[in-house]
Amino acid sequence: VNMYVCGITPYDEVHLGHARCYVVFDVIRRYLKYKGYTVKYIQNFTDIDDKIINRSLEAKIPLNELAQKYIDDYFTQMRKLNIQDADVYPRVTQKIPDIISFIKKIIDNGYGYVAAGDVYFSVRKFKDYGKLSKRNIDDLKIGARVLSEENKNDPLDFALWKKAKDGEPSWDSPWGKGRPGWHIECSAMSLGEFGGTFDIHGGGQDLIFPHHENEIAQSEATLGKPFVKYWIHNGFVTINKEKMSKSLGNFFTLREIFEKYDPMVVRYMLLTQHYRQPLDFSEDKLEQSKSAYQRIVNAVRKANGTKEDNLIEQKFVSCMDDDFNTPQALAV
């Protein structure tokens, strides 16, 4: 099984929302291995991005140092959660030549165009656009975050390559100095590792549109065949029913939570809700998870391979075979 999961943009400490995503895919990977599959797991770092550039300027820290600081933090916290390392962690800044080659193919296939140093993808030329997010192209409006640049042929078109701006990192390309657009990076890195159609692509639900929708468009425009067989998206972590995020300022870093709670208790809590459903966070939930996790630890100590233990394993497998239903599996 070849699996690619969108990684972090390393501009701040990792929080509970990140933990949920990577715990979910760690469990999926471990379970597939338990079922006898060999799994190749790729997870990227988006180490060049508007957020990192802005944070680097604010903090007066070189961009590569800032990214490395938060990548180190990511590994520290994930290892506490007993998350196994991915097989490969490609970084955008290390894959610029591959990304440029990928963009060239898109242009050659008639889906991309150059406009004043920027390169855009012609969304309307890709007939299946909207198939993942179940959106009709004619109903799409330019969102608040997708400002209509004057150079685009169509407001829906998205950037494959961004012309260099003063003070920002840039690389030479056939279209002049610049840097990659957000969506092209994951297509180039995943297909660069797997060489063609792969099995599972994952990430948070917030990535379905536009990120994963755009990945499908540019990848299938290049490949001429399906990009991914199975898309898996985890639900948000919420606090008082609101999505936990840095932009809303209602997030807890893992470092803060681990000062009070055993990371394995946090891991347990993150699996008490089905991965596709939102998980509302509270200290009460953590306290309940503390007791439940201890019960499992005690049960494992007593397990001795009896018929009853085998029956428990069968029930567990039955739950996990049903779309990785961890809350039911934990209840066994």
Coordinates of C-alpha atoms in Angstrom, one line a residue:
V1 CA 0.0 0.0 0.0
N2 CA 1.4 3.4 -1.0
M3 CA 0.1 6.2 1.3
Y4 CA 0.7 9.9 1.2
V5 CA -0.5 12.3 3.9
C6 CA -0.2 16.1 3.8
G7 CA 2.3 17.2 6.5
I8 CA 2.6 20.4 8.5
T9 CA 3.6 23.9 7.4
P10 CA 6.3 24.4 10.0
Y11 CA 5.7 28.0 11.2
D12 CA 4.4 27.3 14.8
E13 CA 4.2 24.6 17.4
V14 CA 2.1 21.5 16.6
H15 CA -1.3 21.3 18.3
L16 CA -4.1 18.8 19.1
G17 CA -5.6 19.2 15.6
H18 CA -2.3 18.0 14.1
A19 CA -2.0 15.2 16.6
R20 CA -5.4 13.8 15.6
C21 CA -4.5 13.7 11.9
Y22 CA -1.2 11.9 12.4
V23 CA -2.5 9.5 15.1
V24 CA -5.3 8.5 12.7
F25 CA -2.9 7.7 9.9
D26 CA -0.4 6.0 12.2
V27 CA -3.2 3.7 13.3
I28 CA -4.3 3.1 9.6
R29 CA -0.7 2.3 8.7
R30 CA -0.2 0.0 11.7
Y31 CA -3.4 -1.8 11.0
L32 CA -2.7 -2.4 7.3
K33 CA 0.7 -3.8 8.4
Y34 CA -1.1 -6.1 10.9
K35 CA -3.3 -7.3 8.1
G36 CA -0.2 -8.3 6.1
Y37 CA 0.3 -5.4 3.8
T38 CA 3.6 -3.7 3.2
V39 CA 3.1 0.1 3.6
K40 CA 5.2 2.8 2.1
Y41 CA 4.2 6.0 3.9
I42 CA 5.2 9.5 2.7
Q43 CA 4.5 12.7 4.6
N44 CA 5.8 16.1 3.4
F45 CA 6.8 19.3 5.0
T46 CA 5.6 22.5 3.3
D47 CA 8.6 24.5 4.2
I48 CA 8.0 27.4 1.9
D49 CA 4.6 29.2 2.3
D50 CA 3.1 32.6 2.9
K51 CA 2.7 31.8 6.6
I52 CA 6.4 30.8 7.1
I53 CA 7.6 33.9 5.1
N54 CA 5.4 36.2 7.3
R55 CA 6.5 34.6 10.5
S56 CA 10.1 34.7 9.5
L57 CA 9.9 38.4 8.8
E58 CA 8.1 39.0 12.1
A59 CA 10.5 37.0 14.2
K60 CA 13.6 38.2 12.2
I61 CA 14.7 34.6 11.9
P62 CA 16.0 33.1 8.6
L63 CA 13.2 31.1 7.0
N64 CA 15.1 27.8 6.9
E65 CA 16.0 28.1 10.6
L66 CA 12.4 28.8 11.5
A67 CA 11.1 25.8 9.5
Q68 CA 13.7 23.5 11.1
K69 CA 12.8 24.7 14.6
Y70 CA 9.2 23.7 14.1
I71 CA 10.0 20.5 12.2
D72 CA 12.2 19.5 15.3
D73 CA 9.2 20.3 17.6
Y74 CA 7.0 18.2 15.3
F75 CA 9.2 15.1 15.7
T76 CA 9.6 15.6 19.4
Q77 CA 5.8 15.7 20.0
M78 CA 4.9 12.9 17.5
R79 CA 7.4 10.5 19.1
K80 CA 5.9 11.1 22.5
L81 CA 2.6 10.0 20.9
N82 CA 4.3 6.8 19.8
I83 CA 3.8 7.7 16.1
Q84 CA 6.1 5.8 13.9
D85 CA 8.2 7.9 11.5
A86 CA 7.1 8.0 7.8
D87 CA 9.4 6.3 5.4
V88 CA 10.2 9.6 3.6
Y89 CA 9.7 13.2 4.6
P90 CA 10.1 15.3 1.4
R91 CA 10.5 19.0 1.7
V92 CA 9.2 21.5 -0.9
T93 CA 12.5 23.4 -0.9
Q94 CA 14.4 20.2 -1.8
K95 CA 12.0 19.3 -4.7
I96 CA 11.9 22.6 -6.7
P97 CA 13.4 21.0 -9.9
D98 CA 10.8 18.2 -9.8
I99 CA 8.0 20.8 -9.3
I100 CA 9.2 22.8 -12.2
S101 CA 9.3 19.7 -14.4
F102 CA 5.7 18.9 -13.3
I103 CA 4.5 22.4 -14.2
K104 CA 6.1 22.1 -17.6
K105 CA 4.1 18.9 -18.3
I106 CA 0.9 20.6 -17.3
I107 CA 1.6 23.5 -19.7
D108 CA 2.6 21.0 -22.5
N109 CA -0.6 19.1 -22.0
G110 CA -2.6 22.3 -22.5
Y111 CA -3.9 22.8 -18.9
G112 CA -1.5 25.6 -17.8
Y113 CA -0.6 29.1 -19.0
V114 CA 1.9 31.7 -18.2
A115 CA 0.8 35.2 -17.3
A116 CA 3.3 38.0 -16.5
G117 CA 5.7 35.6 -14.6
D118 CA 3.0 33.6 -12.9
V119 CA 1.8 30.2 -14.1
Y120 CA -1.9 29.2 -13.7
F121 CA -4.0 26.0 -14.1
S122 CA -7.0 26.4 -16.4
V123 CA -9.7 24.9 -14.1
R124 CA -12.4 24.8 -16.7
K125 CA -10.3 22.6 -19.0
F126 CA -10.3 19.8 -16.5
K127 CA -13.8 18.3 -17.0
D128 CA -13.9 16.4 -13.7
Y129 CA -13.2 19.4 -11.5
G130 CA -15.2 19.2 -8.3
K131 CA -15.6 15.4 -8.2
L132 CA -13.9 15.0 -4.8
S133 CA -15.7 17.9 -3.0
K134 CA -19.0 17.3 -4.9
R135 CA -19.0 20.9 -6.2
N136 CA -20.3 22.2 -9.5
I137 CA -17.8 24.4 -11.2
D138 CA -20.5 26.9 -12.2
D139 CA -21.6 27.4 -8.5
L140 CA -18.1 28.1 -7.3
K141 CA -17.4 31.7 -6.3
I142 CA -14.0 33.3 -5.5
G143 CA -13.6 32.9 -1.8
A144 CA -12.3 35.6 0.5
R145 CA -8.9 33.8 0.5
V146 CA -8.8 33.4 -3.3
L147 CA -8.4 37.0 -4.5
S148 CA -8.9 37.4 -8.3
E149 CA -5.5 38.3 -9.8
E150 CA -5.7 40.5 -12.8
N151 CA -3.5 38.2 -14.9
K152 CA -5.8 35.1 -14.7
N153 CA -7.8 34.0 -17.7
D154 CA -10.6 32.9 -15.2
P155 CA -11.1 33.8 -11.5
L156 CA -11.2 30.1 -10.7
D157 CA -7.8 29.3 -12.0
F158 CA -5.1 28.6 -9.4
A159 CA -1.4 29.3 -9.2
L160 CA 1.1 26.7 -10.1
W161 CA 4.1 29.1 -9.9
K162 CA 4.2 32.5 -8.3
K163 CA 6.4 35.3 -9.6
A164 CA 9.1 36.4 -7.2
K165 CA 8.3 39.3 -4.7
D166 CA 10.9 41.4 -3.0
G167 CA 12.3 39.9 0.1
E168 CA 10.8 36.5 -0.5
P169 CA 12.8 33.3 -1.3
S170 CA 12.7 32.5 -5.1
W171 CA 14.2 30.0 -7.6
D172 CA 15.1 30.3 -11.2
S173 CA 12.5 28.8 -13.6
P174 CA 11.6 28.9 -17.4
W175 CA 9.1 31.6 -16.4
G176 CA 11.5 33.7 -14.4
K177 CA 12.3 33.8 -10.7
G178 CA 9.5 32.6 -8.3
R179 CA 8.3 29.9 -6.1
P180 CA 5.8 27.1 -6.3
G181 CA 2.0 27.4 -5.7
W182 CA 0.7 25.5 -2.7
H183 CA -1.2 22.7 -4.5
I184 CA 1.5 21.7 -7.0
E185 CA 3.9 20.8 -4.3
C186 CA 2.0 17.8 -3.0
S187 CA 1.3 16.4 -6.5
A188 CA 4.9 16.6 -7.5
M189 CA 6.2 15.1 -4.2
S190 CA 3.7 12.2 -4.0
L191 CA 4.0 11.3 -7.7
G192 CA 7.8 11.8 -7.5
E193 CA 7.9 9.1 -4.8
F194 CA 5.3 6.7 -6.1
G195 CA 5.7 7.2 -9.9
G196 CA 2.0 7.1 -10.7
T197 CA -1.4 6.3 -9.3
F198 CA -1.2 5.4 -5.6
D199 CA -3.5 3.9 -3.0
I200 CA -4.3 6.3 -0.2
H201 CA -4.0 10.1 0.1
G202 CA -4.9 11.6 3.4
G203 CA -5.2 14.8 5.4
G204 CA -7.7 16.9 7.4
Q205 CA -11.2 17.6 6.1
D206 CA -10.2 21.2 5.5
L207 CA -7.9 20.1 2.7
I208 CA -10.7 18.6 0.6
F209 CA -11.3 21.9 -1.1
P210 CA -9.4 23.5 -2.6
H211 CA -6.2 21.7 -1.9
H212 CA -7.0 18.1 -2.7
E213 CA -9.5 19.0 -5.5
N214 CA -6.7 21.0 -7.2
E215 CA -4.2 18.2 -6.6
I216 CA -6.5 15.8 -8.5
A217 CA -6.9 18.3 -11.4
Q218 CA -3.3 19.0 -12.0
S219 CA -2.2 15.4 -11.4
E220 CA -4.8 13.8 -13.7
A221 CA -4.1 16.5 -16.3
T222 CA -0.5 15.2 -16.3
L223 CA -1.0 11.5 -15.8
G224 CA -4.1 11.0 -18.0
K225 CA -5.4 8.5 -15.5
P226 CA -6.6 8.4 -11.8
F227 CA -4.3 10.1 -9.3
V228 CA -5.4 8.3 -6.1
K229 CA -7.6 5.3 -5.4
Y230 CA -8.8 6.2 -1.9
W231 CA -9.1 9.6 -0.2
I232 CA -9.2 9.5 3.6
H233 CA -9.9 12.7 5.6
N234 CA -10.0 13.1 9.4
G235 CA -12.5 15.4 11.2
F236 CA -11.6 18.5 13.1
V237 CA -10.8 18.8 16.8
T238 CA -13.3 21.2 18.2
I239 CA -13.5 23.2 21.4
N240 CA -17.1 24.1 22.4
K241 CA -18.1 22.9 18.9
E242 CA -15.7 25.4 17.2
K243 CA -12.9 24.2 15.0
M244 CA -9.6 24.4 16.9
S245 CA -7.1 26.4 14.9
K246 CA -4.3 28.9 15.2
S247 CA -6.3 31.5 13.4
L248 CA -9.1 31.4 16.0
G249 CA -6.6 31.3 18.8
N250 CA -8.4 28.5 20.6
F251 CA -5.8 25.8 20.3
F252 CA -3.6 23.9 22.7
T253 CA -0.1 23.0 21.8
L254 CA 0.9 19.4 22.4
R255 CA 3.8 20.7 24.6
E256 CA 1.2 22.3 26.9
I257 CA -1.0 19.3 27.1
F258 CA 1.9 16.9 27.7
E259 CA 2.9 18.9 30.7
K260 CA -0.3 17.7 32.4
Y261 CA -1.2 14.4 30.6
D262 CA 0.6 11.2 29.5
P263 CA 0.9 11.4 25.7
M264 CA -0.5 7.9 25.5
V265 CA -3.7 9.1 27.2
V266 CA -4.0 11.9 24.7
R267 CA -3.5 9.3 21.9
Y268 CA -6.3 7.2 23.4
M269 CA -8.6 10.2 23.6
L270 CA -8.0 11.0 19.9
L271 CA -9.2 7.5 18.9
T272 CA -12.4 7.6 21.0
Q273 CA -14.4 9.2 18.1
H274 CA -14.6 7.8 14.5
Y275 CA -11.8 9.5 12.5
R276 CA -14.3 11.1 10.1
Q277 CA -16.4 12.8 12.9
P278 CA -15.4 16.0 14.7
L279 CA -13.9 15.4 18.2
D280 CA -14.9 17.9 20.8
F281 CA -12.0 18.3 23.2
S282 CA -12.4 18.8 27.0
E283 CA -10.4 18.0 30.1
D284 CA -13.2 15.7 31.2
K285 CA -12.6 13.6 28.1
L286 CA -8.9 13.4 28.9
E287 CA -9.7 12.3 32.5
Q288 CA -12.1 9.6 31.2
S289 CA -9.4 8.5 28.7
K290 CA -6.9 8.2 31.5
S291 CA -9.0 5.6 33.3
A292 CA -9.9 3.8 30.1
Y293 CA -6.3 3.7 28.9
Q294 CA -5.2 2.2 32.3
R295 CA -7.9 -0.5 32.0
I296 CA -6.4 -1.5 28.6
V297 CA -2.9 -1.6 30.0
N298 CA -4.0 -3.8 32.8
A299 CA -5.9 -6.1 30.5
V300 CA -2.9 -6.5 28.2
R301 CA -0.8 -7.5 31.2
K302 CA -3.3 -10.3 32.0
A303 CA -3.8 -11.6 28.4
N304 CA -2.4 -15.1 28.0
G305 CA -3.6 -16.3 24.6
T306 CA -6.8 -18.1 25.7
K307 CA -9.9 -18.8 23.6
E308 CA -11.5 -15.7 25.1
D309 CA -8.5 -13.6 24.0
N310 CA -8.8 -14.9 20.5
L311 CA -12.5 -14.0 20.4
I312 CA -11.6 -10.5 21.6
E313 CA -9.1 -10.2 18.7
Q314 CA -11.8 -11.3 16.2
K315 CA -14.2 -8.6 17.5
F316 CA -11.5 -6.0 17.4
V317 CA -10.6 -6.9 13.8
S318 CA -14.3 -6.8 12.8
C319 CA -14.5 -3.2 14.1
M320 CA -11.3 -2.1 12.5
D321 CA -12.3 -3.6 9.2
D322 CA -15.4 -1.4 9.2
D323 CA -13.7 1.9 8.1
F324 CA -11.1 1.8 10.9
N325 CA -13.8 2.2 13.6
T326 CA -11.5 2.8 16.6
P327 CA -14.1 3.8 19.2
Q328 CA -15.9 0.4 18.7
A329 CA -12.5 -1.4 18.6
L330 CA -11.5 0.2 21.9
A331 CA -14.8 -0.8 23.4
V332 CA -14.1 -4.5 22.8

